[in-house]
Coordinates of C-alpha atoms and ligand atoms in Angstrom, one line a residue:
X1 CA 5.7 -32.9 4.4
X2 CA 6.3 -36.4 5.9
X3 CA 3.4 -38.5 7.2
X4 CA 4.0 -37.9 10.9
X5 CA 4.2 -34.1 10.5
X6 CA 1.2 -33.8 8.4
X7 CA -0.9 -36.2 10.5
X8 CA 0.1 -34.3 13.7
X9 CA -0.6 -30.9 12.1
X10 CA -4.1 -31.8 11.1
X11 CA -5.3 -33.5 14.4
X12 CA -6.4 -31.7 17.5
X13 CA -5.6 -33.1 20.9
X14 CA -8.6 -35.4 20.9
X15 CA -7.4 -36.9 17.6
X16 CA -10.3 -35.4 15.6
X17 CA -9.7 -34.0 12.2
X18 CA -11.5 -32.5 9.3
X19 CA -9.1 -34.2 6.9
X20 CA -9.7 -37.7 5.5
X21 CA -6.4 -39.2 4.7
X22 CA -6.6 -43.0 4.1
X23 CA -2.9 -43.6 3.3
X24 CA -2.3 -47.0 1.9
X25 CA 0.1 -49.2 4.0
X26 CA 3.7 -48.4 3.3
X27 CA 3.0 -45.1 1.5
X28 CA 5.4 -42.3 2.3
X29 CA 4.2 -38.8 1.6
X30 CA 6.4 -36.9 -0.7
X31 CA 8.3 -40.0 -1.9
X32 CA 6.5 -40.1 -5.3
X33 CA 6.4 -37.3 -7.8
X34 CA 3.1 -36.6 -9.7
X35 CA 2.5 -34.7 -12.9
X36 CA -1.2 -33.7 -13.3
X37 CA -2.5 -32.6 -16.7
X38 CA -5.7 -30.6 -16.9
X39 CA -7.6 -29.6 -20.0
X40 CA -8.9 -26.1 -20.4
X41 CA -11.0 -24.3 -23.1
X42 CA -12.2 -27.5 -24.7
X43 CA -12.0 -31.2 -24.9
X44 CA -10.5 -33.2 -27.8
X45 CA -7.1 -31.5 -27.7
X46 CA -5.2 -34.7 -27.4
X47 CA -4.6 -34.6 -23.7
X48 CA -3.7 -38.3 -23.6
X49 CA -1.3 -37.9 -26.5
X50 CA 0.4 -34.9 -24.8
X51 CA 0.6 -36.5 -21.5
X52 CA 1.9 -39.9 -22.8
X53 CA 4.5 -38.0 -24.9
X54 CA 5.7 -36.1 -21.9
X55 CA 5.7 -39.3 -19.8
X56 CA 7.8 -40.9 -22.5
X57 CA 10.4 -38.0 -22.4
X58 CA 10.9 -38.8 -18.7
X59 CA 10.9 -42.5 -19.2
X60 CA 13.6 -42.1 -21.8
X61 CA 15.7 -40.4 -19.0
X62 CA 15.7 -43.7 -17.1
X63 CA 12.8 -42.8 -14.8
X64 CA 10.0 -45.2 -14.0
X65 CA 6.7 -43.7 -15.0
X66 CA 3.1 -44.8 -14.8
X67 CA 0.1 -43.1 -16.2
X68 CA -3.5 -42.9 -14.9
X69 CA -6.6 -41.6 -16.6
X70 CA -9.3 -40.2 -14.3
X71 CA -12.7 -40.4 -16.1
X72 CA -15.6 -38.3 -15.0
X73 CA -18.4 -40.7 -16.0
X74 CA -20.3 -42.9 -13.6
X75 CA -19.8 -46.2 -15.6
X76 CA -17.6 -48.6 -13.7
X77 CA -15.5 -49.1 -16.9
X78 CA -15.8 -48.5 -20.7
X79 CA -17.2 -52.0 -21.4
X80 CA -20.7 -50.9 -22.0
X81 CA -19.9 -47.8 -24.0
X82 CA -20.8 -47.5 -27.7
X83 CA -17.7 -47.1 -29.9
X84 CA -19.8 -44.7 -32.1
X85 CA -19.9 -42.2 -29.3
X86 CA -16.7 -42.9 -27.4
X87 CA -14.2 -44.5 -29.7
X88 CA -12.9 -48.1 -29.3
X89 CA -13.0 -49.9 -26.0
X90 CA -9.4 -50.7 -25.1
X91 CA -8.7 -54.0 -23.2
X92 CA -5.8 -54.4 -20.9
X93 CA -4.0 -57.7 -20.2
X94 CA -5.8 -58.1 -16.8
X95 CA -9.2 -57.8 -18.6
X96 CA -10.0 -54.1 -17.7
X97 CA -12.1 -52.5 -20.4
X98 CA -11.1 -48.9 -20.6
X99 CA -10.8 -45.7 -22.5
X100 CA -8.8 -45.7 -25.8
X101 CA -6.3 -43.3 -24.2
X102 CA -4.9 -46.2 -22.3
X103 CA -3.9 -47.6 -25.7
X104 CA -2.1 -44.3 -26.4
X105 CA -0.2 -44.7 -23.2
X106 CA 0.7 -48.4 -23.7
X107 CA 2.0 -47.6 -27.2
X108 CA 4.0 -44.5 -26.2
X109 CA 5.5 -46.1 -23.1
X110 CA 5.7 -49.7 -24.5
X111 CA 4.3 -50.8 -21.2
X112 CA 1.4 -53.1 -20.1
X113 CA -1.0 -51.3 -17.9
X114 CA -3.5 -52.6 -15.5
X115 CA -6.8 -51.7 -13.7
X116 CA -5.1 -49.3 -11.4
X117 CA -4.2 -47.1 -14.4
X118 CA -7.8 -46.4 -15.1
X119 CA -10.3 -44.7 -12.8
X120 CA -13.9 -43.7 -13.3
X121 CA -16.1 -41.7 -11.0
X122 CA -18.3 -44.8 -10.8
X123 CA -15.4 -46.8 -9.3
X124 CA -14.6 -44.0 -6.8
X125 CA -18.3 -43.6 -5.7
X126 CA -18.6 -47.4 -5.4
X127 CA -15.6 -47.5 -3.1
X128 CA -16.9 -44.6 -1.0
X129 CA -20.4 -46.3 -0.7
X130 CA -18.9 -49.7 0.2
X131 CA -16.7 -48.1 2.8
X132 CA -19.8 -46.3 4.2
X133 CA -21.8 -49.6 4.4
X134 CA -19.0 -51.2 6.3
X135 CA -18.8 -48.4 8.9
X136 CA -15.5 -47.0 7.5
X137 CA -16.4 -43.4 8.2
X138 CA -16.8 -43.7 12.0
X139 CA -20.1 -41.9 12.3
X140 CA -19.3 -39.0 10.0
X141 CA -21.6 -37.8 7.2
X142 CA -20.0 -38.8 3.9
X143 CA -19.1 -35.8 1.7
X144 CA -17.6 -34.9 -1.6
X145 CA -14.8 -33.2 0.3
X146 CA -13.0 -34.9 2.1
X147 CA -14.3 -38.4 1.4
X148 CA -14.7 -38.7 -2.3
X149 CA -11.6 -36.6 -3.0
X150 CA -9.8 -38.7 -0.3
X151 CA -10.7 -41.9 -2.2
X152 CA -9.2 -40.3 -5.4
X153 CA -5.9 -39.6 -3.6
X154 CA -6.0 -43.0 -2.1
X155 CA -6.2 -44.6 -5.5
X156 CA -3.3 -42.5 -6.8
X157 CA -1.2 -43.5 -3.9
X158 CA -2.1 -47.2 -4.3
X159 CA -0.9 -46.9 -7.9
X160 CA 2.3 -45.2 -6.8
X161 CA 3.0 -48.1 -4.4
X162 CA 2.0 -50.9 -6.9
X163 CA 3.9 -49.4 -9.8
X164 CA 7.0 -48.2 -7.8
X165 CA 7.0 -45.3 -10.2
X166 CA 9.3 -42.3 -9.8
X167 CA 6.6 -40.2 -11.5
X168 CA 2.8 -40.8 -11.8
X169 CA 1.2 -39.0 -14.7
X170 CA -2.3 -38.1 -13.9
X171 CA -4.6 -37.2 -16.8
X172 CA -7.8 -35.5 -15.6
X173 CA -10.6 -36.2 -18.0
X174 CA -12.7 -33.5 -19.6
X175 CA -12.2 -29.8 -19.2
X176 CA -11.9 -27.5 -16.2
X177 CA -15.4 -26.4 -15.4
X178 CA -17.1 -29.7 -16.0
X179 CA -19.2 -30.7 -13.0
X180 CA -18.4 -34.3 -13.4
X181 CA -14.6 -33.7 -13.1
X182 CA -14.6 -31.2 -10.3
X183 CA -13.8 -33.7 -7.6
X184 CA -10.7 -34.8 -9.4
X185 CA -9.4 -31.2 -9.7
X186 CA -10.1 -30.7 -6.0
X187 CA -8.4 -34.0 -5.2
X188 CA -5.3 -32.8 -7.1
X189 CA -5.2 -29.5 -5.2
X190 CA -5.2 -31.4 -1.9
X191 CA -2.7 -33.9 -3.1
X192 CA -0.2 -31.1 -3.9
X193 CA -0.6 -29.7 -0.4
X194 CA -0.2 -33.0 1.3
X195 CA 2.7 -34.3 -0.8
X196 CA 4.6 -31.0 -0.3
X197 CA 6.5 -28.5 -2.4
X198 CA 8.0 -29.8 -5.6
X199 CA 6.2 -33.2 -5.4
X200 CA 3.4 -32.3 -7.8
X201 CA 3.7 -30.5 -11.1
X202 CA 0.5 -29.0 -12.6
X203 CA 0.4 -28.8 -16.4
X204 CA -2.5 -26.9 -18.0
X205 CA -3.2 -27.8 -21.6
X206 CA -5.0 -25.0 -23.3
X207 CA -6.0 -23.9 -26.8
X208 CA -5.0 -20.8 -28.8
X209 CA -7.6 -19.8 -31.4
X210 CA -6.7 -18.5 -34.8
X211 CA -9.9 -17.5 -36.5
X212 CA -9.5 -17.3 -40.2
X213 CA -11.3 -13.9 -40.4
X214 CA -8.6 -12.4 -38.2
X215 CA -5.6 -14.3 -39.4
X216 CA -3.9 -14.0 -36.0
X217 CA -3.6 -16.0 -32.8
X218 CA -5.9 -14.9 -29.9
X219 CA -5.2 -15.9 -26.3
X220 CA -8.4 -14.8 -24.6
X221 CA -10.1 -18.2 -24.5
X222 CA -6.8 -19.7 -23.1
X223 CA -6.6 -16.9 -20.4
X224 CA -10.2 -17.6 -19.3
X225 CA -9.7 -21.3 -19.2
X226 CA -6.6 -20.9 -17.0
X227 CA -8.4 -18.4 -14.8
X228 CA -11.0 -21.1 -14.2
X229 CA -8.3 -23.5 -13.1
X230 CA -6.8 -20.8 -10.8
X231 CA -10.3 -20.4 -9.3
X232 CA -10.1 -24.1 -8.3
X233 CA -7.0 -23.4 -6.3
X234 CA -4.7 -25.0 -8.9
X235 CA -1.8 -22.8 -9.9
X236 CA -0.3 -24.3 -13.1
X237 CA 3.5 -24.6 -13.2
X238 CA 3.6 -25.3 -16.9
X239 CA 1.2 -24.3 -19.7
X240 CA 1.0 -26.1 -23.0
X241 CA -0.7 -24.2 -25.8
X242 CA -2.4 -26.4 -28.4
X243 CA -2.7 -24.6 -31.7
X244 CA -2.6 -25.3 -35.4
X245 CA 0.6 -23.4 -36.0
X246 CA 3.5 -22.7 -33.5
X247 CA 2.2 -20.2 -30.9
X248 CA 3.9 -16.8 -31.1
X249 CA 6.1 -15.4 -28.3
X250 CA 3.7 -12.5 -27.9
X251 CA 0.7 -14.8 -27.3
X252 CA 2.7 -17.0 -24.9
X253 CA 3.8 -13.9 -23.0
X254 CA 0.2 -12.7 -22.7
X255 CA -0.9 -16.1 -21.4
X256 CA 2.0 -16.0 -18.9
X257 CA 1.0 -12.5 -17.7
X258 CA -2.5 -13.6 -16.9
X259 CA -1.6 -16.9 -15.2
X260 CA 1.4 -16.3 -12.9
X261 CA 3.5 -18.7 -15.0
X262 CA 6.9 -17.5 -16.1
X263 CA 7.0 -17.1 -20.0
X264 CA 9.7 -19.7 -20.3
X265 CA 7.3 -22.3 -19.0
X266 CA 4.5 -21.4 -21.4
X267 CA 5.1 -23.6 -24.5
X268 CA 3.6 -24.1 -27.9
X269 CA 2.2 -27.5 -28.8
X270 CA 1.1 -27.2 -32.4
X271 CA -0.2 -29.8 -34.8
X272 CA 2.3 -32.5 -36.0
X273 CA 2.0 -34.9 -38.9
X274 CA 2.4 -38.0 -36.5
X275 CA 1.8 -38.3 -32.8
X276 CA 5.2 -40.1 -32.6
X277 CA 6.9 -36.8 -33.5
X278 CA 5.5 -35.1 -30.3
X279 CA 8.1 -36.4 -27.8
X280 CA 10.9 -34.7 -29.8
X281 CA 8.8 -31.6 -30.2
X282 CA 8.3 -31.4 -26.4
X283 CA 12.0 -32.1 -25.8
X284 CA 13.0 -29.4 -28.3
X285 CA 10.7 -26.9 -26.6
X286 CA 12.1 -27.7 -23.1
X287 CA 9.0 -29.3 -21.5
X288 CA 10.9 -32.2 -20.1
X289 CA 13.5 -29.9 -18.5
X290 CA 10.8 -27.7 -17.0
X291 CA 9.1 -30.8 -15.4
X292 CA 12.4 -32.2 -14.2
X293 CA 13.4 -28.8 -12.6
X294 CA 10.1 -28.4 -10.9
X295 CA 10.1 -31.9 -9.5
X296 CA 13.8 -31.7 -8.6
X297 CA 14.5 -34.9 -10.5
X298 CA 17.7 -34.0 -12.2
X299 CA 19.9 -36.3 -10.0
X300 CA 17.9 -39.4 -11.2
X301 CA 18.6 -38.9 -14.9
X302 CA 20.5 -41.7 -16.7
X303 CA 22.1 -39.8 -19.7
X304 CA 23.4 -43.0 -21.3
X305 CA 19.9 -44.6 -21.3
X306 CA 18.4 -41.4 -22.7
X307 CA 20.8 -41.3 -25.6
X308 CA 20.1 -44.9 -26.5
X309 CA 16.3 -44.5 -26.2
X310 CA 16.3 -41.4 -28.4
X311 CA 18.4 -43.1 -31.0
X312 CA 16.0 -46.0 -31.2
X313 CA 13.1 -43.6 -31.4
X314 CA 14.7 -41.5 -34.1
X315 CA 15.3 -44.7 -36.2
X316 CA 11.5 -45.1 -36.1
X317 CA 10.9 -41.5 -37.1
X318 CA 13.4 -41.7 -40.0
X319 CA 11.6 -44.7 -41.4
X320 CA 8.3 -42.9 -40.9
X321 CA 9.4 -39.9 -42.8
X322 CA 11.2 -41.8 -45.6
X323 CA 8.4 -44.2 -46.5
X324 CA 8.3 -44.3 -50.2
X325 CA 5.9 -47.0 -51.3
X326 CA 2.2 -47.0 -50.5
X327 CA -0.4 -49.7 -50.1
X328 CA -4.2 -49.4 -49.6
X329 CA -5.8 -51.5 -46.9
X330 CA -9.5 -51.6 -46.7
X331 CA -11.2 -51.7 -43.3
X332 CA -14.6 -53.3 -43.8
X333 CA -16.8 -52.4 -40.9
X334 CA -19.9 -50.7 -39.7
X335 CA -18.4 -47.9 -37.6
X336 CA -16.5 -46.5 -40.5
X337 CA -18.0 -43.0 -39.9
X338 CA -16.2 -42.8 -36.5
X339 CA -12.5 -43.4 -37.0
X340 CA -11.8 -43.6 -33.3
X341 CA -13.7 -46.9 -33.2
X342 CA -10.7 -48.4 -35.0
X343 CA -8.0 -46.4 -33.4
X344 CA -5.7 -49.3 -32.4
X345 CA -6.1 -51.0 -35.8
X346 CA -5.0 -47.7 -37.5
X347 CA -2.0 -47.5 -35.2
X348 CA -1.1 -51.2 -35.8
X349 CA -1.2 -50.6 -39.6
X350 CA 1.0 -47.5 -39.2
X351 CA 3.6 -49.5 -37.1
X352 CA 3.7 -52.3 -39.7
X353 CA 4.0 -49.7 -42.5
X354 CA 6.9 -47.9 -40.9
X355 CA 8.7 -51.2 -40.2
X356 CA 8.3 -52.1 -43.9
X357 CA 9.1 -48.7 -45.2
X358 CA 5.7 -47.8 -46.7
X359 CA 2.7 -45.6 -46.1
X360 CA -0.6 -47.4 -45.4
X361 CA -3.5 -45.7 -46.9
X362 CA -6.7 -46.8 -45.2
X363 CA -9.9 -47.2 -47.3
X364 CA -13.1 -47.3 -45.4
X365 CA -15.6 -49.8 -46.7
X366 CA -19.0 -49.6 -45.0
X367 CA -20.4 -53.2 -45.0
X368 CA -24.0 -52.2 -43.8
X369 CA -25.4 -52.5 -47.4
X370 CA -22.8 -54.6 -49.2
X371 CA -23.7 -57.7 -51.3
X372 CA -21.4 -60.1 -53.1
X373 CA -21.6 -58.0 -56.2
X374 CA -21.1 -54.6 -54.6
X375 CA -18.3 -56.0 -52.5
X376 CA -16.3 -56.9 -55.6
X377 CA -16.7 -53.3 -56.7
X378 CA -16.0 -51.7 -53.4
X379 CA -12.7 -53.7 -53.0
X380 CA -11.3 -52.9 -56.4
X381 CA -7.8 -51.4 -56.3
X382 CA -7.4 -52.3 -52.6
X383 CA -4.3 -54.4 -51.7
X384 CA -5.5 -56.0 -48.6
X385 CA -8.4 -56.0 -46.1
X386 CA -9.0 -56.1 -42.4
X387 CA -12.4 -57.4 -41.3
X388 CA -12.6 -55.9 -37.8
X389 CA -14.4 -56.8 -34.5
X390 CA -18.1 -56.0 -34.0
X391 CA -21.2 -56.9 -32.1
X392 CA -24.8 -57.6 -33.3
X393 CA -26.1 -58.3 -36.8
X394 CA -25.7 -55.1 -38.9
X395 CA -23.1 -55.3 -41.6
X396 CA -22.5 -59.1 -41.0
X397 CA -23.5 -60.2 -44.5
X398 CA -21.5 -57.4 -46.0
X399 CA -18.4 -58.7 -44.1
X400 CA -19.1 -62.2 -45.3
X401 CA -19.2 -60.9 -48.9
X402 CA -15.9 -59.1 -48.4
X403 CA -14.3 -62.3 -47.0
X404 CA -15.6 -64.4 -49.9
X405 CA -14.1 -61.8 -52.3
X406 CA -10.8 -61.9 -50.5
X407 CA -10.7 -65.7 -50.3
X408 CA -11.6 -66.3 -53.9
X409 CA -9.4 -63.5 -55.4
X410 CA -6.4 -64.2 -53.2
X411 CA -6.7 -60.7 -51.7
X412 CA -4.6 -60.5 -48.5
X413 CA -7.0 -60.6 -45.5
X414 CA -6.9 -60.4 -41.8
X415 CA -10.1 -61.2 -39.8
X416 CA -10.2 -59.8 -36.2
X417 CA -12.5 -61.3 -33.6
X418 CA -16.0 -60.9 -35.2
X419 CA -14.1 -60.9 -38.6
X420 CA -12.5 -64.2 -37.7
X421 CA -16.0 -65.6 -36.8
X422 CA -17.4 -64.4 -40.1
X423 CA -14.5 -66.0 -42.0
X424 CA -15.5 -69.3 -40.4
X425 CA -19.1 -68.8 -41.5
X426 CA -18.1 -67.8 -45.1
X427 CA -15.9 -70.9 -45.3
X428 CA -18.5 -73.2 -43.9
X429 CA -21.2 -71.9 -46.3
X430 CA -19.2 -71.7 -49.5
X431 CA -16.6 -74.4 -49.1
X432 CA -18.0 -77.0 -46.7
X433 CA -21.5 -76.9 -48.1
X434 CA -23.2 -75.9 -44.8
X435 CA -25.5 -73.4 -46.5
X436 CA -27.6 -72.6 -43.4
X437 CA -24.8 -71.7 -41.0
X438 CA -24.4 -68.6 -38.9
X439 CA -23.4 -67.3 -35.5
X440 CA -26.0 -67.6 -32.8
X441 CA -25.4 -64.0 -32.1
X442 CA -27.1 -63.3 -35.5
X443 CA -29.4 -66.3 -36.0
X444 CA -30.3 -68.6 -33.2
X445 CA -32.3 -70.9 -35.4
X446 CA -29.8 -71.7 -38.1
X447 CA -29.1 -75.4 -38.9
X448 CA -25.3 -75.3 -38.3
X449 CA -24.4 -72.8 -35.6
X450 CA -20.7 -72.9 -36.4
X451 CA -20.2 -69.8 -34.1
X452 CA -22.0 -70.1 -30.7
X453 CA -21.7 -68.9 -27.2
X454 CA -18.7 -70.0 -25.1
X455 CA -19.8 -72.5 -22.6
X456 CA -19.0 -70.3 -19.6
X457 CA -21.0 -67.5 -21.2
X458 CA -24.3 -69.5 -21.2
X459 CA -24.7 -68.9 -17.4
X460 CA -24.0 -65.2 -17.4
X461 CA -26.8 -62.6 -17.1
X462 CA -25.3 -59.1 -16.6
X463 CA -23.6 -57.1 -19.4
X464 CA -20.7 -55.2 -17.8
X465 CA -17.3 -57.0 -17.6
X466 CA -18.8 -60.4 -18.4
X467 CA -17.2 -61.4 -21.7
X468 CA -14.1 -63.5 -22.0
X469 CA -11.7 -60.6 -21.4
X470 CA -8.0 -59.8 -21.3
X471 CA -4.8 -61.6 -22.1
X472 CA -4.7 -65.4 -22.6
X473 CA -2.0 -67.7 -23.9
X474 CA -2.3 -69.2 -27.3
X475 CA -0.7 -72.5 -28.2
X476 CA 0.5 -72.6 -31.8
X477 CA 0.4 -75.5 -34.2
X478 CA 3.9 -76.4 -35.6
X479 CA 4.5 -76.0 -39.3
X480 CA 1.9 -73.3 -39.8
X481 CA 2.2 -69.6 -40.8
X482 CA 1.3 -68.8 -37.2
X483 CA 4.3 -70.8 -36.0
X484 CA 6.6 -68.8 -38.2
X485 CA 5.1 -65.6 -36.7
X486 CA 5.0 -66.6 -33.1
X487 CA 7.0 -69.8 -32.5
X488 CA 5.4 -72.3 -30.1
X489 CA 3.2 -70.0 -28.1
X490 CA 2.1 -66.4 -27.8
X491 CA -0.3 -64.2 -25.8
X492 CA -3.0 -61.9 -27.0
X493 CA -5.9 -60.0 -25.6
X494 CA -9.5 -61.1 -26.0
X495 CA -13.0 -59.6 -25.8
X496 CA -15.7 -61.9 -26.9
X497 CA -18.7 -64.1 -26.0
X498 CA -18.9 -66.4 -29.0
X499 CA -16.4 -68.9 -30.4
X500 CA -16.0 -71.5 -33.1
X501 CA -18.3 -74.4 -32.0
X502 CA -15.8 -77.3 -31.7
X503 CA -18.5 -79.7 -33.0
X504 CA -17.9 -78.3 -36.5
X505 CA -14.1 -78.5 -36.5
X506 CA -13.9 -81.8 -38.4
X507 CA -16.0 -80.4 -41.4
X508 CA -14.0 -77.1 -41.4
X509 CA -10.6 -78.7 -41.3
X510 CA -11.7 -81.3 -43.9
X511 CA -12.5 -78.3 -46.1
X512 CA -8.9 -77.1 -45.8
X513 CA -9.2 -74.5 -43.0
X514 CA -6.3 -74.7 -40.6
X515 CA -6.8 -73.8 -36.9
X516 CA -3.2 -72.9 -36.1
X517 CA -3.7 -71.4 -32.6
X518 CA -5.9 -72.5 -29.7
X519 CA -6.2 -72.1 -26.0
X520 CA -3.8 -74.4 -24.1
X521 CA -6.5 -75.6 -21.7
X522 CA -9.7 -75.4 -23.7
X523 CA -11.1 -76.1 -27.2
X524 CA -11.2 -72.4 -28.0
X525 CA -10.0 -71.7 -31.6
X526 CA -7.8 -68.6 -31.6
X527 CA -6.1 -68.4 -35.0
X528 CA -7.2 -69.6 -38.4
X529 CA -5.3 -69.6 -41.7
X530 CA -5.6 -71.1 -45.2
X531 CA -2.6 -73.0 -46.6
X532 CA -0.1 -70.7 -48.4
X533 CA -0.5 -72.9 -51.5
X534 CA -4.2 -71.8 -51.7
X535 CA -3.9 -68.2 -50.6
X536 CA -1.0 -65.8 -50.1
X537 CA -2.3 -64.4 -46.8
X538 CA -5.7 -65.4 -45.4
X539 CA -5.6 -65.3 -41.6
X540 CA -8.0 -64.6 -38.8
X541 CA -7.8 -64.4 -35.0
X542 CA -10.4 -64.5 -32.3
X543 CA -8.1 -62.1 -30.4
X544 CA -7.5 -58.4 -30.8
X545 CA -3.9 -58.3 -32.0
X546 CA -4.2 -54.5 -32.7
X547 CA -4.2 -53.9 -28.9
X548 CA -0.6 -55.0 -28.5
X549 CA 1.1 -53.5 -31.5
X550 CA 3.7 -50.9 -30.6
X551 CA 5.8 -48.6 -32.6
X552 CA 9.0 -50.5 -32.1
X553 CA 7.4 -54.0 -31.9
X554 CA 4.9 -54.2 -34.8
X555 CA 2.4 -57.0 -34.4
X556 CA 3.1 -59.9 -36.8
X557 CA -0.4 -60.3 -38.2
X558 CA -0.3 -56.6 -39.4
X559 CA 3.3 -57.0 -40.6
X560 CA 2.3 -60.0 -42.6
X561 CA -0.8 -58.3 -44.1
X562 CA 1.1 -55.2 -45.1
X563 CA 4.0 -57.2 -46.4
X564 CA 1.9 -59.4 -48.7
X565 CA -0.2 -56.3 -49.7
X566 CA 3.1 -54.7 -50.8
X567 CA 3.8 -57.7 -53.0
X568 CA 0.4 -57.3 -54.6
X569 CA 0.8 -53.6 -55.1
X570 CA 4.4 -53.7 -56.5
X571 CA 5.4 -56.5 -58.8
X572 CA 9.1 -55.7 -58.2
X573 CA 8.7 -55.8 -54.4
X574 CA 10.6 -58.9 -53.2
X575 CA 11.9 -57.8 -49.8
X576 CA 12.0 -60.8 -47.4
X577 CA 10.2 -60.7 -44.0
X578 CA 11.6 -62.7 -41.2
X579 CA 9.0 -63.2 -38.4
X580 CA 10.1 -63.2 -34.8
X581 CA 9.0 -66.9 -34.5
X582 CA 11.4 -67.9 -37.3
X583 CA 14.2 -65.8 -35.9
X584 CA 13.7 -67.5 -32.5
X585 CA 13.6 -71.0 -34.0
X586 CA 16.7 -70.5 -36.0
X587 CA 18.5 -69.1 -32.9
X588 CA 17.5 -72.3 -31.1
X589 CA 18.9 -74.4 -33.9
X590 CA 22.2 -72.7 -34.1
X591 CA 22.3 -71.6 -30.6
X592 CA 23.1 -68.1 -31.6
X593 CA 21.0 -65.0 -31.5
X594 CA 19.7 -63.8 -34.8
X595 CA 21.0 -60.4 -36.0
X596 CA 18.9 -57.6 -34.6
X597 CA 17.8 -56.3 -38.1
X598 CA 16.2 -59.7 -39.0
X599 CA 13.8 -59.4 -36.1
X600 CA 10.5 -57.8 -36.7
X601 CA 9.6 -58.0 -33.0
X602 CA 12.3 -56.1 -31.3
X603 CA 11.8 -54.9 -27.8
X604 CA 11.9 -51.2 -27.1
Ligands
LIG1 N1 -19.6 -60.2 -31.1 C1 -18.6 -61.2 -31.1 C2 -18.4 -62.0 -29.8 O1 -18.9 -61.5 -28.8 C3 -17.2 -60.6 -31.5 C4 -16.8 -59.6 -30.5 C5 -15.7 -58.7 -31.0 O2 -15.5 -58.6 -32.2 N2 -15.0 -58.1 -30.1 O3 -17.9 -63.0 -29.7

C-alpha cells in the first residue's frame, strides 16, 4: 500500500483516525523490506546469531542490510547493566552502550552500527512521554496501541531511511508471551499490514526438544510456541527449528501442519561447532532463497558479488577447520564464571587464531583471591595473558600480580582498559619505586594516584551514559611496536572514567615504559608498551580493541599476542607476521600496494 492510499483509507471525512502513523519525512511505505525474527519456546537460542547469519546471506547477495535489536527492558541503554547478569556491554563507535548482540551483528556483517540499531522499551516510552508533554497527541489519551506501537514503527522507518537499507532485520528480544515484549510483536503485526504484502517476512525461531529418556525429537513445545505467535496475529512465513541434532523431516512436517507454514519453509537449525559456519548452513538449507522469494528480492541479486563474498568467507572457514597448532591464553578477570562477560575478547582471540592457523584455548584465571605466589602457579603452562576491563576494586591486586608475573617472566601480555591501568600501577610500584600508588577508583588516599579521574569526569554526577564513550582517534608514536601495527594513527572504542594521570608520565617513561598512542587533542594515554629488547610482547591499551575485531580483519593487538604466544609454545614456530601498519608504510615507500597475503588487516 502506498502512503496516500493507506492514509486515505484510514481517515474518515473529518480527518479523524484511530491509527497513529507518524511517518518520518521522506519515508515511502512499501519501499523497504523487513525481516522480523521472533523467539518462541525459550530464550537463549541464539536469535542474534541466527538473525545476523541470515542477514549476512542477503548482504553477500549484494543487498544493503541493517539490523536492529528491540529490547524489552526499561533501561535507556545497557550501560548500567551488570555483565554478570547480562553479558558484556558492547559499545558502538557513536558511544551507544548496548547489548552484546550488536557485537554479533557488527562481526557477521563487518559493519559499524549506531544508536538507531538498538532500541529499548525505555527509549520508546521516553519518546512517547516527551511527545505527550509537547502536545504531540492532539488531545488524545496516550495508549499502548496505537501510540507506543506507533513509536516502535516510527523508529524502524527512521532506521530504514538513515541506513538506506534494502532489508532491515528486526530482532525482537525475549520470547513470545513475555509481557515486556508484547508491544514489539504488536508493532510488527501492524507494520506488515501497513507496508503491504511481501514487504515484511516473519521468521519464528523455535526449539525442538529431544529428551534423553525418549531418544527422539518432540515438536509439541515448538507447536505451542508458534500457536502463541499466531494468537498475536503474526503468521510466520518461515520457521527455524533450533535443536541439538538436525531436525527430522517428520518433526518439521508436524510443525508445518500446526502452523500454516509450507513444510519447505520449516528448516532445521542445529548446533554447529562455530557460529561462522551458520551462514553456509542456512544457505544450504535454503533459508536465504525462502526470504528472497517472499520479499520478491530476486531481481536485486548480484551473483558475481555473492560468489566473491562466499569465496572470502570459505577461506576463513577452511583456516578455522584446518588449524593445527594450539596456544593457551589466560584471561585474568573477575567475571570468569560468566563467559558472556568477555564475549568480544573470545571472538577477537578466535579471529587472530584463525588468521595464524591455530586454535586458541582459553584458560580462565579468577583474580579475586590471587597473590604474587599463587599467580605464578595459576599462570604455569599458559602462553600469554589478557588482563581485561573491569570496574571497582575486587580482583585488582590479583590482576597486578598477574601483570608482574608476565612482565618479569617475559610472558606475552595484553592489558585492556582496566588491565592497562593496572599495568601502569604495577610498573610504577615495582619499577619506578612508587610503592604507594593506585587508581583513585580503588584508593583515593594513596600517595601517587597514577590513575585518576579524567578531568571532564570530575563534574559528572549521573551514572548512565556518562563515561568517555565511543570511538576516538589515536595518534601513534613513530618507531614503536604500535606504529608497526597501526601506522601513524588509528581509531578504537573507549568506555572509561579514569586515565593515566599525566603528572606521572616523566617517572613512568624514565622507568622505561613507552606510551606509544595518545589522543590527538588531549594528554590521554591510549597505548603502552615495553621495548622489545626488554619483553617480547607487553602491551596495553586504554581502549577496547576487542570490540572492533572481525573475522576477516583480525585486530592487531590480538594478532600480536597470539603470534608471540605461538613462538613461546612452539620453539620451531618462526612464521613472520606483517602488521597492517608496516604493509602500509612499505607501500608508501615503494609506491606500490603490498601483496594481499601480507596484510593482516584485510577488508571484508
Ligand atoms: N574502571 C575503569 C575506568 O572507568 C576501567 C573501565 C573499563 O575497564 N572498561 O576507567
